[in-house]
Amino acid sequence: MSKKVIVVGFGFMGQTHARNIANHPDLELAAIVDAIDPKIAMKKSAGNFATNTLGEDIISKVPYYKELTEAIAEVKPDAVVVATPTMLHYKFAKIVLEAGCNLFLEKPICLDPNLCDELVALAESKHLVFMAGHCVRFQKEFQYIKELVEKQTYGKPVYFHYSRYCGVPGWGCWTDPEVSAKSGGAMYDMAIHDTDCARALFGNPDEISVMPYLRDRFGLMVVDTCWKYNNGPIVRVEAGFLAPHTMPFHKEFTAIFEKATINCDMRGMTLSTPEGVKPIELLEVDCYEAEMAAFAQYLEKGEMPLECSGKDATATIRICTRFFNNKG
Ligand SMILES: NC(=O)c1ccc[n+]([C@@H]2O[C@H](COP(=O)([O-])OP(=O)(O)OC[C@H]3O[C@@H](n4cnc5c(N)ncnc54)[C@H](O)[C@@H]3O)[C@@H](O)[C@H]2O)c1
């Protein structure tokens, strides 16, 4: 029998998840919760890149609630996807878990690692699935690099450099100064993706240094951190929100191994070895669809995710907080 799922926060991410829930054979989009009517929310939504959403005809058939507690009481869902502005994540996640529902929580799960611990403990005590929306782990490029690291196909990793920039978000709730100020800025909203990937590949770094000039000049809006593993690679994670808000989303990384270098940007990926350079063609994967399919499997098994669990995501939040504690 399909699992009933409520989506709370029907903006850019909520609509993306709603579409993947509605299209999944084992999930049912049981209700939408938002402060504004979903049909209006659909028109206001944009995002920094294109994702697929649902048609208005489908949305108008899904029950809509203004309050999550009312929706849970009436719908009795198996799970809730929380995709509200970050400052509301903890509040809604707690309501979901206390009601005995499984939880999918967008990244960053909460800015305060102690609150993350509290949610993790609550989910564990109630034997509920708690998965975080670290979608980049489901991207084909991450999966490819992970395999190279695990199999040491081209030797040991030496230096990984990630970069991710876009215009200051100008859609949905992001135009509200309070929402924007409490989002955690570039560290928690942008750099967190590559921070999470690097941590998933190499674990917690032994040392982190922060580029002070950028932090002093741009505050939370641009970050450049360099990580050292005593017995592993150097990692650099760079990210930012820049003006104007129309600036297109751009990401790239360079992964240097002992015997090869991978370059990846928005146009594609190449592998450079002493023999030459060749393009790497990978099968297309919709990472949002893949993460929701993984969530469906964990719901079916009633098991905590192996990857992207709340506990896993908390470890990533803890690295983000090192940015602020670093005096570099
Ligand atoms: N995984 C990713 O790639 C990715 C990408 C973008 C955003 N995000 C994360 O997703 C979350 C949402 O971001 P977004 O870009 O979708 O924002 P958004 O502004 O497009 O959507 C937020 C929605 O929440 C609703 N909302 C606000 N207050 C509410 C309340 N009290 N009750 C119910 N609904 C309420 C708004 O009306 C809006 O529809 C953020 O935490 C963000 O960091 C993740």
Short mmCIF file of C-alpha atoms and ligand atoms in Angstrom, two decimals:
data_model
loop_
_atom_site.label_atom_id
_atom_site.label_comp_id
_atom_site.label_asym_id
_atom_site.label_seq_id
_atom_site.Cartn_x
_atom_site.Cartn_y
_atom_site.Cartn_z
CA MET A 1 0.00 0.00 0.00
CA SER A 2 1.36 3.44 -0.85
CA LYS A 3 2.58 5.71 1.95
CA LYS A 4 0.72 8.94 2.57
CA VAL A 5 3.03 11.96 2.48
CA ILE A 6 2.28 15.59 3.35
CA VAL A 7 4.43 18.39 1.92
CA VAL A 8 4.76 21.45 4.13
CA GLY A 9 6.17 24.53 2.38
CA PHE A 10 4.99 24.49 -1.22
CA GLY A 11 7.61 26.78 -2.76
CA PHE A 12 10.49 25.94 -5.11
CA MET A 13 11.61 22.81 -3.22
CA GLY A 14 8.19 21.76 -1.92
CA GLN A 15 6.77 21.72 -5.44
CA THR A 16 9.73 19.68 -6.68
CA HIS A 17 9.20 17.10 -3.92
CA ALA A 18 5.42 17.11 -4.44
CA ARG A 19 5.88 16.19 -8.07
CA ASN A 20 8.27 13.35 -7.23
CA ILE A 21 5.93 12.04 -4.53
CA ALA A 22 2.90 12.19 -6.85
CA ASN A 23 4.83 10.32 -9.56
CA HIS A 24 6.21 7.61 -7.27
CA PRO A 25 4.24 4.34 -7.31
CA ASP A 26 4.67 3.73 -3.55
CA LEU A 27 3.92 7.29 -2.38
CA GLU A 28 0.74 9.35 -2.30
CA LEU A 29 0.72 13.15 -2.14
CA ALA A 30 -1.86 13.22 0.67
CA ALA A 31 -1.92 16.97 1.45
CA ILE A 32 -0.14 20.27 0.96
CA VAL A 33 0.44 22.68 3.82
CA ASP A 34 1.47 26.25 3.12
CA ALA A 35 0.79 29.72 4.44
CA ILE A 36 -0.58 30.60 1.00
CA ASP A 37 -2.87 28.76 -1.41
CA PRO A 38 -0.83 26.25 -3.49
CA LYS A 39 -2.24 27.58 -6.76
CA ILE A 40 -0.86 31.04 -5.85
CA ALA A 41 2.37 29.56 -4.43
CA MET A 42 2.94 27.84 -7.79
CA LYS A 43 2.91 31.15 -9.61
CA LYS A 44 5.33 32.77 -7.12
CA SER A 45 7.86 29.94 -7.21
CA ALA A 46 11.07 30.01 -9.26
CA GLY A 47 14.42 28.75 -7.95
CA ASN A 48 18.03 29.04 -9.05
CA PHE A 49 17.69 26.23 -11.61
CA ALA A 50 14.83 24.44 -13.32
CA THR A 51 13.16 21.45 -11.67
CA ASN A 52 9.96 19.71 -12.66
CA THR A 53 6.75 20.47 -10.85
CA LEU A 54 3.09 19.46 -11.04
CA GLY A 55 0.23 20.79 -13.12
CA GLU A 56 -2.48 22.97 -11.52
CA ASP A 57 -5.08 20.28 -12.37
CA ILE A 58 -3.31 17.78 -10.08
CA ILE A 59 -2.65 20.31 -7.31
CA SER A 60 -6.29 21.37 -7.15
CA LYS A 61 -7.26 17.75 -6.27
CA VAL A 62 -4.81 17.53 -3.32
CA PRO A 63 -6.21 18.64 0.07
CA TYR A 64 -4.74 21.95 1.19
CA TYR A 65 -4.23 23.08 4.82
CA LYS A 66 -2.85 26.22 6.37
CA GLU A 67 -1.78 24.42 9.57
CA LEU A 68 0.42 21.32 9.72
CA THR A 69 -1.12 20.09 12.99
CA GLU A 70 -4.60 20.10 11.42
CA ALA A 71 -3.34 18.33 8.30
CA ILE A 72 -1.63 15.60 10.36
CA ALA A 73 -4.71 15.09 12.53
CA GLU A 74 -7.01 14.70 9.52
CA VAL A 75 -4.77 12.95 6.97
CA LYS A 76 -2.80 10.71 9.38
CA PRO A 77 0.23 10.59 7.08
CA ASP A 78 3.08 8.10 7.17
CA ALA A 79 5.57 10.89 6.48
CA VAL A 80 5.96 14.64 6.11
CA VAL A 81 8.35 16.47 3.80
CA VAL A 82 9.40 19.81 5.33
CA ALA A 83 10.48 22.36 2.70
CA THR A 84 9.70 25.64 4.43
CA PRO A 85 12.24 28.45 4.93
CA THR A 86 15.11 27.17 7.07
CA MET A 87 14.18 29.20 10.16
CA LEU A 88 10.98 27.07 10.44
CA HIS A 89 12.63 23.65 9.97
CA TYR A 90 13.10 22.84 13.65
CA LYS A 91 9.55 23.87 14.61
CA PHE A 92 7.89 21.79 11.89
CA ALA A 93 10.28 18.83 12.22
CA LYS A 94 9.46 18.62 15.92
CA ILE A 95 5.71 18.66 15.23
CA VAL A 96 6.16 15.87 12.66
CA LEU A 97 8.24 13.60 14.90
CA GLU A 98 6.14 14.20 18.02
CA ALA A 99 3.09 13.20 15.99
CA GLY A 100 4.83 9.88 15.20
CA CYS A 101 5.39 10.60 11.48
CA ASN A 102 8.53 9.89 9.46
CA LEU A 103 10.42 12.97 8.35
CA PHE A 104 12.17 14.24 5.24
CA LEU A 105 13.73 17.61 6.11
CA GLU A 106 15.28 19.95 3.56
CA LYS A 107 18.86 21.09 4.01
CA PRO A 108 20.14 22.82 6.08
CA ILE A 109 18.19 20.77 8.63
CA CYS A 110 18.73 23.43 11.38
CA LEU A 111 21.50 25.94 11.88
CA ASP A 112 22.03 24.97 15.54
CA PRO A 113 23.68 21.54 15.84
CA ASN A 114 22.22 21.07 19.34
CA LEU A 115 18.70 21.38 17.91
CA CYS A 116 19.70 18.89 15.18
CA ASP A 117 20.82 16.46 17.93
CA GLU A 118 17.47 16.90 19.62
CA LEU A 119 15.58 15.99 16.42
CA VAL A 120 17.84 12.99 15.80
CA ALA A 121 17.27 11.71 19.35
CA LEU A 122 13.51 12.23 19.02
CA ALA A 123 13.39 10.29 15.72
CA GLU A 124 15.51 7.48 17.18
CA SER A 125 13.45 7.23 20.36
CA LYS A 126 10.30 6.84 18.27
CA HIS A 127 11.92 4.56 15.64
CA LEU A 128 11.03 7.00 12.88
CA VAL A 129 12.84 7.54 9.58
CA PHE A 130 14.59 10.92 9.48
CA MET A 131 16.18 11.79 6.15
CA ALA A 132 17.76 15.09 5.11
CA GLY A 133 17.48 16.63 1.63
CA HIS A 134 21.14 16.46 0.68
CA CYS A 135 20.28 16.02 -2.97
CA VAL A 136 23.84 16.40 -4.33
CA ARG A 137 24.67 12.96 -2.94
CA PHE A 138 22.23 11.59 -5.50
CA GLN A 139 23.80 13.41 -8.41
CA LYS A 140 25.61 11.30 -10.99
CA GLU A 141 28.84 13.29 -10.64
CA PHE A 142 29.02 12.65 -6.89
CA GLN A 143 28.32 8.94 -7.40
CA TYR A 144 31.08 8.74 -10.02
CA ILE A 145 33.66 10.48 -7.81
CA LYS A 146 32.65 8.38 -4.80
CA GLU A 147 33.41 5.23 -6.75
CA LEU A 148 36.82 6.57 -7.82
CA VAL A 149 37.65 7.43 -4.20
CA GLU A 150 36.46 4.07 -2.86
CA LYS A 151 38.18 1.97 -5.54
CA GLN A 152 41.24 4.24 -5.76
CA THR A 153 40.93 3.88 -9.54
CA TYR A 154 43.39 6.71 -10.13
CA GLY A 155 45.24 6.47 -6.85
CA LYS A 156 44.64 8.47 -3.72
CA PRO A 157 42.77 11.79 -3.70
CA VAL A 158 45.19 14.71 -3.45
CA TYR A 159 43.21 17.95 -3.79
CA PHE A 160 39.47 18.59 -4.26
CA HIS A 161 38.21 22.09 -5.05
CA TYR A 162 34.48 22.86 -5.12
CA SER A 163 32.91 26.15 -6.20
CA ARG A 164 29.21 27.11 -6.25
CA TYR A 165 27.79 30.59 -6.84
CA CYS A 166 24.48 32.15 -7.74
CA GLY A 167 22.61 35.43 -7.51
CA VAL A 168 21.07 36.32 -4.15
CA PRO A 169 17.79 34.31 -4.17
CA GLY A 170 15.03 36.54 -5.48
CA TRP A 171 12.07 34.15 -5.42
CA GLY A 172 9.42 33.06 -2.89
CA CYS A 173 10.08 33.74 0.81
CA TRP A 174 13.71 34.68 0.11
CA THR A 175 12.65 38.26 -0.65
CA ASP A 176 11.58 38.57 3.02
CA PRO A 177 14.63 40.08 4.81
CA GLU A 178 13.98 38.00 7.95
CA VAL A 179 13.88 34.71 6.00
CA SER A 180 17.02 35.63 4.11
CA ALA A 181 18.88 36.76 7.27
CA LYS A 182 17.98 33.52 9.09
CA SER A 183 18.86 31.18 6.20
CA GLY A 184 22.48 30.85 7.33
CA GLY A 185 23.80 32.59 4.20
CA ALA A 186 26.20 31.02 1.74
CA MET A 187 27.78 28.66 4.29
CA TYR A 188 24.59 26.83 5.30
CA ASP A 189 22.68 27.23 2.09
CA MET A 190 25.24 26.84 -0.70
CA ALA A 191 28.59 25.63 0.65
CA ILE A 192 26.72 23.03 2.69
CA HIS A 193 26.19 20.93 -0.46
CA ASP A 194 29.90 20.49 -1.15
CA THR A 195 30.72 20.42 2.56
CA ASP A 196 28.35 17.47 2.87
CA CYS A 197 29.83 15.71 -0.17
CA ALA A 198 33.43 16.15 0.99
CA ARG A 199 32.53 14.94 4.47
CA ALA A 200 30.73 11.93 2.98
CA LEU A 201 33.89 11.10 0.99
CA PHE A 202 36.59 11.81 3.56
CA GLY A 203 35.00 12.28 7.00
CA ASN A 204 35.61 15.18 9.34
CA PRO A 205 38.73 17.22 8.46
CA ASP A 206 41.52 17.58 10.99
CA GLU A 207 41.79 21.31 10.37
CA ILE A 208 39.73 23.98 8.65
CA SER A 209 40.93 27.43 7.74
CA VAL A 210 38.74 30.24 6.49
CA MET A 211 39.75 32.93 4.01
CA PRO A 212 39.37 36.01 6.26
CA TYR A 213 39.38 38.66 3.50
CA LEU A 214 36.22 37.26 1.91
CA ARG A 215 34.49 36.78 5.24
CA ASP A 216 35.37 40.31 6.30
CA ARG A 217 34.24 41.79 3.00
CA PHE A 218 31.09 39.73 2.33
CA GLY A 219 30.06 38.46 5.78
CA LEU A 220 27.81 35.44 5.37
CA MET A 221 27.38 35.86 1.64
CA VAL A 222 30.71 34.43 0.40
CA VAL A 223 32.74 31.63 1.98
CA ASP A 224 36.05 30.05 1.12
CA THR A 225 37.23 27.29 3.42
CA CYS A 226 40.26 25.05 3.13
CA TRP A 227 40.32 21.68 4.89
CA LYS A 228 43.28 19.54 5.82
CA TYR A 229 43.21 15.80 6.41
CA ASN A 230 46.43 14.70 8.08
CA ASN A 231 46.34 11.42 6.18
CA GLY A 232 44.31 12.52 3.21
CA PRO A 233 43.61 15.24 0.70
CA ILE A 234 43.30 18.99 0.93
CA VAL A 235 39.73 20.14 0.23
CA ARG A 236 38.62 23.64 -0.65
CA VAL A 237 34.97 24.66 -0.55
CA GLU A 238 34.04 28.01 -2.01
CA ALA A 239 30.49 29.36 -2.40
CA GLY A 240 28.52 32.55 -2.50
CA PHE A 241 25.40 34.52 -3.15
CA LEU A 242 26.25 37.51 -5.30
CA ALA A 243 24.36 40.50 -6.62
CA PRO A 244 22.46 40.94 -8.82
CA HIS A 245 19.85 38.26 -8.08
CA THR A 246 19.65 37.51 -11.82
CA MET A 247 23.16 35.98 -11.86
CA PRO A 248 22.79 32.39 -13.11
CA PHE A 249 23.58 29.44 -10.86
CA HIS A 250 27.08 28.13 -11.50
CA LYS A 251 28.95 25.22 -9.96
CA GLU A 252 32.16 23.39 -10.71
CA PHE A 253 34.71 21.14 -9.10
CA THR A 254 38.19 19.81 -9.72
CA ALA A 255 39.11 16.46 -8.19
CA ILE A 256 42.82 15.72 -8.36
CA PHE A 257 43.96 12.14 -7.77
CA GLU A 258 47.52 10.81 -7.87
CA LYS A 259 47.11 9.59 -11.47
CA ALA A 260 44.27 11.67 -12.95
CA THR A 261 42.28 14.87 -12.63
CA ILE A 262 38.53 15.25 -13.08
CA ASN A 263 37.13 18.66 -14.06
CA CYS A 264 33.40 19.20 -13.86
CA ASP A 265 31.32 22.28 -14.59
CA MET A 266 27.86 23.10 -15.91
CA ARG A 267 28.89 21.98 -19.43
CA GLY A 268 30.19 18.54 -18.50
CA MET A 269 33.02 16.49 -17.10
CA THR A 270 36.50 15.58 -18.34
CA LEU A 271 39.12 13.11 -17.23
CA SER A 272 42.77 14.11 -17.71
CA THR A 273 45.53 11.50 -17.52
CA PRO A 274 49.09 11.52 -18.90
CA GLU A 275 47.61 9.83 -22.01
CA GLY A 276 45.23 12.70 -22.77
CA VAL A 277 41.87 14.29 -21.96
CA LYS A 278 38.52 12.58 -22.53
CA PRO A 279 34.94 13.54 -21.78
CA ILE A 280 33.08 11.54 -19.15
CA GLU A 281 29.49 10.80 -20.16
CA LEU A 282 27.25 9.68 -17.31
CA LEU A 283 23.63 8.55 -17.40
CA GLU A 284 21.24 11.40 -16.57
CA VAL A 285 19.78 11.23 -13.05
CA ASP A 286 17.22 13.59 -11.51
CA CYS A 287 18.73 13.87 -8.03
CA TYR A 288 15.46 15.07 -6.45
CA GLU A 289 13.58 12.13 -7.91
CA ALA A 290 16.35 9.78 -6.76
CA GLU A 291 16.39 11.10 -3.18
CA MET A 292 12.59 10.79 -2.91
CA ALA A 293 12.79 7.24 -4.29
CA ALA A 294 15.41 6.47 -1.62
CA PHE A 295 13.15 7.97 1.06
CA ALA A 296 10.29 5.75 -0.19
CA GLN A 297 12.52 2.70 0.24
CA TYR A 298 13.50 3.65 3.79
CA LEU A 299 9.82 4.21 4.60
CA GLU A 300 8.98 0.78 3.22
CA LYS A 301 11.70 -0.88 5.28
CA GLY A 302 11.10 1.34 8.32
CA GLU A 303 14.85 1.87 8.49
CA MET A 304 16.98 4.92 9.18
CA PRO A 305 18.80 5.97 5.96
CA LEU A 306 22.36 4.76 5.55
CA GLU A 307 23.19 8.03 3.83
CA CYS A 308 21.63 11.45 4.44
CA SER A 309 20.09 10.48 7.77
CA GLY A 310 19.37 13.27 10.24
CA LYS A 311 22.48 12.20 12.16
CA ASP A 312 24.60 12.32 9.02
CA ALA A 313 23.27 15.80 8.18
CA THR A 314 24.00 16.96 11.73
CA ALA A 315 27.67 16.10 11.22
CA THR A 316 27.65 18.35 8.15
CA ILE A 317 26.03 21.18 10.13
CA ARG A 318 28.82 20.81 12.70
CA ILE A 319 31.43 21.41 9.99
CA CYS A 320 29.50 24.52 8.87
CA THR A 321 29.65 25.89 12.41
CA ARG A 322 33.46 25.57 12.30
CA PHE A 323 33.39 28.36 9.70
CA PHE A 324 32.14 30.76 12.37
CA ASN A 325 34.45 29.56 15.11
CA ASN A 326 37.51 29.84 12.88
CA LYS A 327 39.68 32.86 13.48
CA GLY A 328 41.74 32.44 10.28
N1 LIG B 1 18.10 20.82 -1.85
C1 LIG B 1 18.19 21.87 -2.65
O1 LIG B 1 18.78 21.82 -3.73
C2 LIG B 1 17.51 23.15 -2.24
C3 LIG B 1 17.31 24.17 -3.18
C4 LIG B 1 16.64 25.32 -2.76
C5 LIG B 1 16.19 25.44 -1.46
N2 LIG B 1 16.42 24.44 -0.56
C6 LIG B 1 15.95 24.55 0.83
O2 LIG B 1 14.53 24.34 0.83
C7 LIG B 1 13.92 25.20 1.81
C8 LIG B 1 12.87 26.04 1.10
O3 LIG B 1 13.48 26.84 0.11
P1 LIG B 1 12.67 27.31 -1.20
O4 LIG B 1 13.67 27.87 -2.13
O5 LIG B 1 11.78 26.22 -1.64
O6 LIG B 1 11.79 28.51 -0.58
P2 LIG B 1 10.44 29.14 -1.14
O7 LIG B 1 10.35 30.50 -0.59
O8 LIG B 1 10.33 28.95 -2.62
O9 LIG B 1 9.31 28.21 -0.48
C9 LIG B 1 8.99 28.23 0.89
C10 LIG B 1 7.50 27.95 1.07
O10 LIG B 1 7.21 27.84 2.45
C11 LIG B 1 5.97 28.49 2.70
N3 LIG B 1 5.85 28.90 4.09
C12 LIG B 1 6.45 29.95 4.72
N4 LIG B 1 6.07 30.02 6.00
C13 LIG B 1 5.21 28.98 6.20
C14 LIG B 1 4.48 28.53 7.32
N5 LIG B 1 4.56 29.12 8.51
N6 LIG B 1 3.68 27.44 7.16
C15 LIG B 1 3.61 26.81 5.97
N7 LIG B 1 4.28 27.21 4.87
C16 LIG B 1 5.08 28.27 4.99
C17 LIG B 1 5.96 29.67 1.73
O11 LIG B 1 4.67 30.19 1.50
C18 LIG B 1 6.60 29.06 0.49
O12 LIG B 1 5.63 28.53 -0.39
C19 LIG B 1 15.05 26.02 2.43
O13 LIG B 1 15.42 25.43 3.64
C20 LIG B 1 16.18 25.92 1.42
O14 LIG B 1 17.46 26.00 2.02
C21 LIG B 1 17.04 23.29 -0.94
#
